Amino acid sequence: MAFADFFKKKQSSGSAAKDRLKLVLVSDRAGCSPEVMEKIKNDIIAVISKYIEIDLEGLDININYKPDPETGVEGPALFANIPIKDMKSKK
Amino acid sequence: MGEVIVVTSGKGGVGKTTTTANVGTGLAKLGMKVVLIDTDIGLRNLDVVMGLENRIVYNLVDVIEGNCKINQAFIKVKGYENFYLLPSAQTRDKTSVTPEQMKELTDRLKESFDYVLIDCPAGIEQGFKNAIAGATRALVVTTPEVSAVRDADRIIGLLEANEITKTELVVNRLRIDMVKRGDMLSCEDVLEILSIDLIGVVPDDENIIVSTNNGVPLVGDSSMAGKAYMNICHRILGEEVPYLDLNKKGGFLSKLFKK
């Protein structure tokens, strides 16, 4: 998708629709606004960055409604995929 | 034992009733025993789209309330051995029926039909709850517009929460020319956003309006929409029919809709 998007005209209304939908669905699904998600994300980054260097480009944090693999109970869960660039050496 | 399939969308006006009529008629053409149930109480339309509006005597609420036998409310569609419509009530409201009563009804019907197709009203309130109560499979209809896709996402979540796991997407009224020039969400875009299985892509086709004018579903005829709907029917039966590939240039329409 990234590859195709790259060559698309930047201003096409179709891709604008897609981007807007993705954003609105994040807050719809999570039941919280994009601003709150952004704050959570920034706080998590700040805490983790104290100890390890993380890849901000590859960082992905969102809320999903997937059943718990162990209990099978459905409910919102915060998923974070945080690629590590470098373990900071202990001072 | 048959399957109970609810046709739903959240948003109104995206083609639920047209899809129910065409998929139902297509399945009947393929030799299946089919009953259509219009659950849009107060705003019934499946009867007119099917061209059966003049033959209604009893309706869904009459059946639920025991005013008539279920067979008395069925309208037989001419030209088919086993194809019926159970019309909705026009002068009542959604609270006339409960989800439990609907489940009881569809459980009974699936014993004698291959497919029980339920036309769901727009919205997520009582009417929606009634429509999905007995369903084990869902066709979610959307158009490539932000409002319809957003509502579809909500509906998919609600279906999951109600343990309807076999949920498939119909992308309706796609305009290939607009997708090509980047002014419409493509089918791939919609699938990526909603992340559910696709069961059909129906192009925007004026023949749909003509067929609705006449009260004869166009499924199975030579029009684009007619072919697209018939493909959906084959897929419901578990057959593999090639899907639209928007990345291919030139002539993909004919490839796509050719069976």
Coordinates of C-alpha atoms in Angstrom, one line a residue:
Chain A
M1 CA 0.0 0.0 0.0
A2 CA 2.8 2.4 0.9
F3 CA 4.4 1.8 -2.5
A4 CA 1.2 2.5 -4.4
D5 CA 0.5 5.5 -2.3
F6 CA 3.9 6.9 -3.1
F7 CA 3.1 7.3 -6.7
K8 CA -0.4 8.5 -6.3
K9 CA -1.2 12.2 -6.6
K10 CA -0.9 13.6 -3.1
Q11 CA -4.1 15.6 -3.2
S12 CA -6.4 13.0 -4.6
S13 CA -9.7 12.9 -2.7
G14 CA -9.6 9.1 -2.6
S15 CA -6.4 9.0 -0.5
A16 CA -7.7 11.9 1.6
A17 CA -10.8 9.8 2.3
K18 CA -8.7 6.8 3.3
D19 CA -6.5 8.8 5.6
R20 CA -9.4 10.5 7.3
L21 CA -11.2 7.2 7.7
K22 CA -8.2 5.5 9.3
L23 CA -8.0 8.3 11.8
V24 CA -11.6 8.4 12.7
L25 CA -11.8 4.6 13.0
V26 CA -9.0 4.6 15.5
S27 CA -10.9 6.9 17.8
D28 CA -14.3 5.1 17.0
R29 CA -12.8 1.7 17.9
A30 CA -10.9 2.9 20.9
G31 CA -13.6 5.0 22.3
C32 CA -11.1 7.8 22.8
S33 CA -10.0 10.7 20.7
P34 CA -6.9 10.9 18.6
E35 CA -5.5 13.5 20.9
V36 CA -5.7 11.2 23.9
M37 CA -4.1 8.4 21.9
E38 CA -1.3 10.8 20.9
K39 CA -0.7 11.7 24.5
I40 CA -0.6 8.1 25.6
K41 CA 1.8 7.4 22.8
N42 CA 4.1 10.3 23.6
D43 CA 4.2 9.3 27.3
I44 CA 5.1 5.7 26.5
I45 CA 7.8 6.9 24.2
A46 CA 9.2 9.2 26.9
V47 CA 9.3 6.5 29.5
I48 CA 10.9 3.8 27.3
S49 CA 13.4 6.2 25.8
K50 CA 14.9 6.7 29.2
Y51 CA 16.2 3.1 29.0
I52 CA 16.4 2.1 25.3
E53 CA 16.6 3.8 21.9
I54 CA 13.5 3.0 20.0
D55 CA 12.6 3.3 16.3
L56 CA 10.0 6.0 16.2
E57 CA 9.2 5.4 12.5
G58 CA 8.2 1.8 13.1
L59 CA 6.3 2.5 16.3
D60 CA 2.7 1.5 16.3
I61 CA 0.3 1.9 19.3
N62 CA -3.4 1.4 19.0
I63 CA -6.4 -0.1 20.7
N64 CA -7.9 -3.3 19.4
Y65 CA -11.0 -5.3 20.2
K66 CA -9.6 -8.7 20.1
P67 CA -10.6 -11.5 22.5
D68 CA -7.9 -12.3 25.1
P69 CA -6.0 -15.4 23.8
E70 CA -6.2 -17.1 27.2
T71 CA -9.6 -16.2 28.6
G72 CA -11.4 -15.6 25.3
V73 CA -13.0 -12.5 26.9
E74 CA -13.7 -9.7 24.4
G75 CA -12.6 -6.3 25.4
P76 CA -10.4 -3.4 24.4
A77 CA -6.7 -3.9 24.7
L78 CA -3.8 -1.6 24.1
F79 CA -1.4 -3.0 21.5
A80 CA 2.1 -1.5 21.2
N81 CA 4.7 -2.6 18.7
I82 CA 7.9 -0.7 19.6
P83 CA 11.0 -1.7 17.6
I84 CA 14.2 -1.3 19.5
K85 CA 17.1 0.5 17.7
D86 CA 19.8 0.1 20.4
M87 CA 20.0 -0.9 24.0
K88 CA 21.5 2.1 25.7
S89 CA 24.7 1.2 27.6
K90 CA 24.3 1.2 31.3
K91 CA 25.8 4.3 32.9
Chain B
M1 CA -30.4 -27.3 7.9
G2 CA -30.2 -24.0 6.1
E3 CA -28.2 -20.8 6.8
V4 CA -29.6 -17.6 8.1
I5 CA -27.9 -14.6 6.5
V6 CA -28.5 -11.0 7.5
V7 CA -27.8 -8.2 5.0
T8 CA -26.8 -5.2 6.9
S9 CA -24.9 -1.9 6.6
G10 CA -25.5 0.6 9.4
K11 CA -25.9 3.4 7.1
G12 CA -29.1 3.8 5.0
G13 CA -29.3 3.9 1.3
V14 CA -26.2 1.9 0.5
G15 CA -28.1 -1.0 -1.1
K16 CA -29.2 -3.5 1.5
T17 CA -32.6 -4.1 0.1
T18 CA -31.3 -4.3 -3.5
T19 CA -28.6 -6.7 -2.4
T20 CA -31.1 -8.8 -0.5
A21 CA -33.5 -9.0 -3.5
N22 CA -30.7 -9.8 -6.0
V23 CA -28.8 -12.3 -3.9
G24 CA -32.0 -14.0 -2.9
T25 CA -33.3 -14.2 -6.5
G26 CA -29.9 -15.4 -7.6
L27 CA -29.7 -18.2 -5.1
A28 CA -33.3 -19.2 -6.1
K29 CA -32.1 -19.2 -9.8
L30 CA -29.3 -21.6 -8.7
G31 CA -32.0 -23.9 -7.4
M32 CA -31.8 -23.1 -3.7
K33 CA -34.9 -23.0 -1.4
V34 CA -34.9 -19.3 -0.3
V35 CA -37.0 -17.1 1.9
L36 CA -36.5 -13.4 2.2
I37 CA -37.6 -11.6 5.4
D38 CA -38.0 -7.9 5.4
T39 CA -37.4 -6.7 9.0
D40 CA -37.6 -3.0 8.3
I41 CA -40.9 -2.6 10.2
G42 CA -42.6 0.7 9.3
L43 CA -40.4 1.3 6.2
R44 CA -40.9 -1.8 4.2
N45 CA -39.4 -1.8 0.7
L46 CA -38.2 -5.3 -0.2
D47 CA -41.8 -6.0 -1.5
V48 CA -41.6 -3.2 -4.1
V49 CA -38.0 -4.0 -5.1
M50 CA -39.2 -7.6 -5.7
G51 CA -42.4 -6.4 -7.5
L52 CA -44.6 -8.2 -5.0
E53 CA -46.3 -5.2 -3.3
N54 CA -49.8 -6.0 -4.6
R55 CA -49.8 -9.5 -3.1
I56 CA -49.3 -8.8 0.6
V57 CA -52.0 -10.1 2.8
Y58 CA -50.3 -10.8 6.1
N59 CA -46.9 -9.7 7.3
L60 CA -44.0 -10.5 9.7
V61 CA -45.8 -8.9 12.7
D62 CA -48.9 -11.0 12.0
V63 CA -46.8 -14.1 12.0
I64 CA -45.0 -13.1 15.3
E65 CA -48.3 -12.2 17.0
G66 CA -50.0 -15.4 15.8
N67 CA -52.6 -13.7 13.7
C68 CA -51.9 -16.0 10.8
K69 CA -49.9 -19.1 10.0
I70 CA -46.5 -18.6 8.6
N71 CA -47.5 -20.0 5.2
Q72 CA -50.3 -17.5 4.9
A73 CA -47.9 -14.6 5.1
F74 CA -45.5 -16.0 2.6
I75 CA -45.7 -14.5 -0.9
K76 CA -44.5 -17.0 -3.5
V77 CA -42.3 -15.5 -6.2
K78 CA -43.6 -16.6 -9.6
G79 CA -41.4 -18.7 -11.7
Y80 CA -39.6 -20.4 -8.8
E81 CA -40.4 -23.7 -7.1
N82 CA -39.2 -22.6 -3.6
F83 CA -38.8 -18.9 -3.3
Y84 CA -40.8 -16.7 -0.9
L85 CA -41.0 -13.3 0.7
L86 CA -42.1 -12.6 4.2
P87 CA -43.0 -8.9 4.0
S88 CA -42.6 -6.4 6.8
A89 CA -45.5 -4.5 8.5
Q90 CA -45.9 -1.0 7.3
T91 CA -48.1 0.4 10.0
R92 CA -46.3 -0.9 13.1
D93 CA -42.9 -0.1 14.7
K94 CA -39.7 -2.0 15.5
T95 CA -40.8 -2.7 19.1
S96 CA -43.6 -5.0 17.8
V97 CA -41.0 -7.7 17.5
T98 CA -38.3 -8.9 19.9
P99 CA -34.9 -10.5 19.1
E100 CA -36.1 -13.7 20.8
Q101 CA -39.1 -13.9 18.6
M102 CA -37.1 -13.4 15.5
K103 CA -34.6 -16.1 16.5
E104 CA -37.4 -18.5 17.1
L105 CA -38.8 -17.7 13.6
T106 CA -35.6 -18.0 11.7
D107 CA -34.6 -21.2 13.6
R108 CA -37.9 -22.7 12.4
L109 CA -37.5 -21.4 8.8
K110 CA -34.0 -22.7 8.4
E111 CA -35.3 -26.2 8.8
S112 CA -37.2 -26.0 5.5
F113 CA -35.1 -23.6 3.5
D114 CA -31.5 -23.6 2.3
Y115 CA -31.2 -19.8 2.8
V116 CA -33.1 -17.4 5.0
L117 CA -32.1 -13.9 3.9
I118 CA -32.8 -11.1 6.3
D119 CA -33.1 -7.5 5.0
C120 CA -32.0 -5.4 8.0
P121 CA -33.1 -1.8 8.6
A122 CA -30.6 1.0 8.8
G123 CA -29.3 1.9 12.3
I124 CA -28.0 -0.1 15.2
E125 CA -31.1 0.0 17.5
Q126 CA -33.9 -2.5 18.0
G127 CA -34.5 -3.2 14.3
F128 CA -30.9 -4.2 13.9
K129 CA -31.0 -6.3 17.0
N130 CA -34.1 -8.1 15.7
A131 CA -32.5 -8.6 12.3
I132 CA -29.3 -10.2 13.5
A133 CA -30.9 -12.3 16.3
G134 CA -31.1 -15.6 14.5
A135 CA -28.3 -15.0 11.9
T136 CA -25.2 -17.0 11.7
R137 CA -23.7 -15.2 8.7
A138 CA -23.7 -11.6 7.6
L139 CA -23.3 -9.7 4.4
V140 CA -22.2 -6.1 5.2
V141 CA -23.0 -3.8 2.4
T142 CA -21.0 -0.6 2.0
T143 CA -20.3 2.0 -0.7
P144 CA -16.8 3.5 -1.2
E145 CA -17.6 6.6 0.9
V146 CA -16.3 7.6 4.3
S147 CA -19.7 7.7 5.9
A148 CA -20.7 4.2 4.7
V149 CA -17.3 2.7 5.5
R150 CA -17.3 4.2 9.0
D151 CA -20.8 2.8 9.7
A152 CA -19.8 -0.6 8.3
D153 CA -16.9 -0.7 10.7
R154 CA -19.3 -0.1 13.6
I155 CA -21.6 -2.8 12.3
I156 CA -18.8 -5.3 12.0
G157 CA -17.8 -4.7 15.6
L158 CA -21.4 -5.2 16.7
L159 CA -21.8 -8.4 14.7
E160 CA -18.6 -9.7 16.3
A161 CA -19.9 -8.8 19.7
N162 CA -23.0 -10.8 18.9
E163 CA -21.0 -13.8 17.9
I164 CA -21.7 -13.6 14.2
T165 CA -18.2 -14.5 13.0
K166 CA -18.9 -15.3 9.3
T167 CA -19.1 -11.7 8.1
E168 CA -18.4 -10.8 4.5
L169 CA -18.3 -7.5 2.7
V170 CA -20.2 -6.3 -0.4
V171 CA -18.7 -3.2 -1.9
N172 CA -21.5 -1.6 -3.7
R173 CA -21.7 1.2 -6.3
L174 CA -18.0 1.2 -7.1
R175 CA -17.1 3.6 -10.0
I176 CA -14.0 2.3 -11.6
D177 CA -13.4 5.6 -13.5
M178 CA -13.4 7.5 -10.3
V179 CA -11.1 5.0 -8.6
K180 CA -8.7 5.2 -11.5
R181 CA -8.4 9.0 -11.2
G182 CA -8.0 8.7 -7.5
D183 CA -11.3 10.2 -6.5
M184 CA -12.8 7.2 -4.9
L185 CA -11.7 4.7 -2.3
S186 CA -10.8 1.5 -4.1
C187 CA -12.0 -1.9 -3.1
E188 CA -8.6 -2.6 -1.7
D189 CA -8.7 0.6 0.4
V190 CA -12.0 -0.4 1.9
L191 CA -10.8 -4.0 2.6
E192 CA -7.6 -2.7 4.2
I193 CA -9.6 -0.3 6.5
L194 CA -12.2 -2.8 7.5
S195 CA -10.1 -6.0 7.4
I196 CA -12.8 -8.5 6.7
D197 CA -13.4 -10.9 3.8
L198 CA -14.8 -9.7 0.5
I199 CA -17.6 -11.5 -1.1
G200 CA -18.4 -9.1 -4.0
V201 CA -17.9 -5.9 -5.8
V202 CA -20.9 -4.4 -7.5
P203 CA -20.2 -1.5 -9.9
D204 CA -22.4 1.5 -10.0
D205 CA -24.9 0.6 -12.7
E206 CA -28.0 2.4 -13.9
N207 CA -29.6 -0.9 -14.8
I208 CA -30.2 -1.3 -11.0
I209 CA -32.6 1.6 -11.1
V210 CA -34.3 0.3 -14.2
S211 CA -34.7 -3.1 -12.5
T212 CA -36.1 -1.5 -9.4
N213 CA -38.5 0.6 -11.5
N214 CA -39.8 -2.7 -12.9
G215 CA -39.7 -4.7 -9.7
V216 CA -37.6 -7.4 -11.3
P217 CA -34.2 -8.1 -9.8
L218 CA -31.5 -8.0 -12.5
V219 CA -29.3 -10.8 -11.0
G220 CA -28.0 -13.1 -13.7
D221 CA -28.6 -10.9 -16.7
S222 CA -25.9 -9.5 -18.9
S223 CA -25.5 -6.1 -17.1
M224 CA -22.4 -5.5 -14.9
A225 CA -24.4 -5.4 -11.7
G226 CA -26.4 -8.5 -12.8
K227 CA -23.1 -10.5 -13.3
A228 CA -21.6 -9.1 -10.1
Y229 CA -24.6 -10.2 -8.0
M230 CA -24.6 -13.6 -9.6
N231 CA -21.0 -14.0 -8.7
I232 CA -21.8 -13.2 -5.1
C233 CA -24.4 -16.0 -5.1
H234 CA -21.9 -18.5 -6.4
R235 CA -19.5 -17.4 -3.7
I236 CA -22.1 -17.8 -1.0
L237 CA -22.5 -21.4 -2.2
G238 CA -18.7 -21.8 -1.6
E239 CA -17.6 -21.6 -5.3
E240 CA -14.5 -19.7 -6.3
V241 CA -15.1 -16.9 -8.7
P242 CA -12.3 -14.5 -9.6
Y243 CA -12.3 -11.1 -7.9
L244 CA -11.8 -7.6 -9.2
D245 CA -8.2 -6.6 -9.4
L246 CA -7.9 -2.8 -9.6
N247 CA -4.2 -2.8 -10.0
K248 CA -4.4 -4.3 -13.4
K249 CA -4.6 -1.8 -16.2
G250 CA -7.0 -2.0 -19.0
G251 CA -9.8 -4.3 -19.6
F252 CA -10.0 -5.4 -16.0
L253 CA -13.7 -4.8 -15.9
S254 CA -14.4 -7.4 -18.4
K255 CA -11.9 -9.8 -16.7
L256 CA -13.5 -9.2 -13.4
F257 CA -17.1 -9.6 -14.1
K258 CA -16.7 -12.3 -16.7
K259 CA -17.5 -15.6 -15.0

